[in-house]
């Protein structure tokens, strides 16, 4: 598979995934809970969608597989990226407030998306 196809598919799935994640985080942090657990809840909802779509569509094909190995690898990657993302959002919330954390979350998401793409393409969905 070409890098161009992978990037395009990952970007399309990522945008949909991010919209779900960000909407959940905004709603929960605004009305129900502090920003850090709201961010984790948003990331879980986006991750479920993203794992499946990227495995079935973006990285489908020779040398890539959606299975138990992929889910284990995905969980490791997701946990590391979620800790980084949540720490960044929580630090901004602590020092600059909720509005700043909500506004700057997309920047943390873009950085995590780049790391997630590289990990997904070269490790998570790889057969070997």
Short mmCIF file of C-alpha atoms in Angstrom, two decimals:
data_model
loop_
_atom_site.label_atom_id
_atom_site.label_comp_id
_atom_site.label_asym_id
_atom_site.label_seq_id
_atom_site.Cartn_x
_atom_site.Cartn_y
_atom_site.Cartn_z
CA UNK A 1 0.00 0.00 0.00
CA UNK A 2 1.18 3.46 -0.77
CA UNK A 3 1.99 6.10 1.79
CA UNK A 4 -0.44 8.43 0.01
CA UNK A 5 -3.35 5.99 0.36
CA UNK A 6 -2.53 5.32 3.99
CA UNK A 7 -2.26 9.02 4.81
CA UNK A 8 -5.50 9.83 3.01
CA UNK A 9 -7.42 7.03 4.70
CA UNK A 10 -5.94 7.80 8.10
CA UNK A 11 -6.81 11.48 7.72
CA UNK A 12 -10.42 10.73 6.72
CA UNK A 13 -10.93 8.23 9.55
CA UNK A 14 -9.05 10.52 11.91
CA UNK A 15 -11.30 13.47 11.17
CA UNK A 16 -14.42 11.44 11.88
CA UNK A 17 -12.82 9.91 14.96
CA UNK A 18 -11.71 13.33 16.20
CA UNK A 19 -15.17 14.85 15.76
CA UNK A 20 -16.65 12.11 17.95
CA UNK A 21 -13.84 12.39 20.51
CA UNK A 22 -13.94 16.19 20.73
CA UNK A 23 -17.74 16.34 20.98
CA UNK A 24 -17.76 13.84 23.84
CA UNK A 25 -14.95 15.69 25.65
CA UNK A 26 -16.64 19.07 25.26
CA UNK A 27 -20.03 17.86 26.42
CA UNK A 28 -18.75 15.91 29.39
CA UNK A 29 -16.28 18.58 30.56
CA UNK A 30 -18.86 21.32 30.22
CA UNK A 31 -21.65 19.64 32.14
CA UNK A 32 -20.66 16.44 33.91
CA UNK A 33 -17.02 15.96 34.91
CA UNK A 34 -13.52 17.48 35.07
CA UNK A 35 -11.57 17.84 31.84
CA UNK A 36 -9.12 14.93 32.35
CA UNK A 37 -11.70 12.12 32.69
CA UNK A 38 -13.87 13.78 30.03
CA UNK A 39 -10.86 13.69 27.69
CA UNK A 40 -10.30 9.98 28.39
CA UNK A 41 -13.99 9.23 27.73
CA UNK A 42 -13.78 11.11 24.44
CA UNK A 43 -10.61 9.29 23.43
CA UNK A 44 -12.20 5.92 24.21
CA UNK A 45 -15.21 6.68 22.01
CA UNK A 46 -12.98 7.87 19.16
CA UNK A 47 -10.56 4.97 19.57
CA UNK A 48 -13.24 2.33 19.18
CA UNK A 49 -14.33 3.86 15.91
CA UNK A 50 -10.80 4.54 14.68
CA UNK A 51 -9.39 1.09 15.43
CA UNK A 52 -12.09 -0.65 13.46
CA UNK A 53 -12.17 1.74 10.47
CA UNK A 54 -8.39 1.94 10.14
CA UNK A 55 -8.04 -1.83 10.39
CA UNK A 56 -10.82 -2.57 7.91
CA UNK A 57 -10.20 0.25 5.46
CA UNK A 58 -7.06 2.38 5.86
CA UNK A 59 -4.46 -0.31 6.51
CA UNK A 60 -6.31 -3.28 5.02
CA UNK A 61 -4.33 -5.36 2.61
CA UNK A 62 -1.15 -7.35 2.24
CA UNK A 63 1.05 -7.28 5.30
CA UNK A 64 -1.62 -5.74 7.54
CA UNK A 65 -4.26 -7.49 9.61
CA UNK A 66 -7.04 -6.65 12.03
CA UNK A 67 -6.87 -9.24 14.80
CA UNK A 68 -5.79 -9.99 18.35
CA UNK A 69 -2.22 -8.88 17.82
CA UNK A 70 -3.43 -5.61 16.33
CA UNK A 71 -5.81 -4.94 19.22
CA UNK A 72 -3.06 -5.58 21.80
CA UNK A 73 -0.67 -3.28 19.98
CA UNK A 74 -3.37 -0.69 19.48
CA UNK A 75 -4.16 -0.68 23.21
CA UNK A 76 -0.51 -0.08 24.09
CA UNK A 77 -0.26 2.75 21.56
CA UNK A 78 -3.60 4.20 22.63
CA UNK A 79 -2.71 4.16 26.33
CA UNK A 80 0.58 5.98 25.75
CA UNK A 81 -1.00 8.58 23.45
CA UNK A 82 -3.97 9.05 25.79
CA UNK A 83 -1.67 9.66 28.75
CA UNK A 84 0.29 12.25 26.76
CA UNK A 85 -2.86 13.90 25.40
CA UNK A 86 -4.65 13.97 28.74
CA UNK A 87 -1.62 15.28 30.61
CA UNK A 88 -1.31 18.13 28.10
CA UNK A 89 -5.01 19.04 28.36
CA UNK A 90 -4.98 18.75 32.15
CA UNK A 91 -1.87 20.96 32.50
CA UNK A 92 -3.45 23.65 30.32
CA UNK A 93 -6.65 23.41 32.35
CA UNK A 94 -4.71 23.76 35.60
CA UNK A 95 -2.71 26.82 34.51
CA UNK A 96 -5.02 28.55 32.02
CA UNK A 97 -8.53 27.24 32.72
CA UNK A 98 -11.17 25.07 31.07
CA UNK A 99 -11.77 27.31 28.06
CA UNK A 100 -8.06 27.27 27.18
CA UNK A 101 -7.89 23.49 27.61
CA UNK A 102 -10.92 23.00 25.38
CA UNK A 103 -9.47 25.37 22.77
CA UNK A 104 -5.98 23.89 22.75
CA UNK A 105 -7.05 20.23 22.76
CA UNK A 106 -7.03 20.08 18.93
CA UNK A 107 -3.30 20.88 18.93
CA UNK A 108 -2.61 17.97 21.31
CA UNK A 109 -4.82 15.80 19.08
CA UNK A 110 -2.87 16.67 15.92
CA UNK A 111 0.43 15.81 17.58
CA UNK A 112 -0.96 12.51 18.85
CA UNK A 113 -2.45 11.76 15.43
CA UNK A 114 0.97 12.02 13.81
CA UNK A 115 2.47 9.62 16.31
CA UNK A 116 -0.57 7.36 15.96
CA UNK A 117 -0.23 7.23 12.17
CA UNK A 118 3.39 6.17 12.31
CA UNK A 119 2.68 3.57 14.99
CA UNK A 120 -0.38 2.21 13.17
CA UNK A 121 1.29 1.95 9.79
CA UNK A 122 4.54 0.43 10.97
CA UNK A 123 3.54 -1.56 14.04
CA UNK A 124 -0.13 -1.88 15.11
CA UNK A 125 -1.65 -3.45 11.99
CA UNK A 126 1.51 -5.18 10.70
CA UNK A 127 1.34 -8.96 10.51
CA UNK A 128 5.00 -9.44 11.47
#
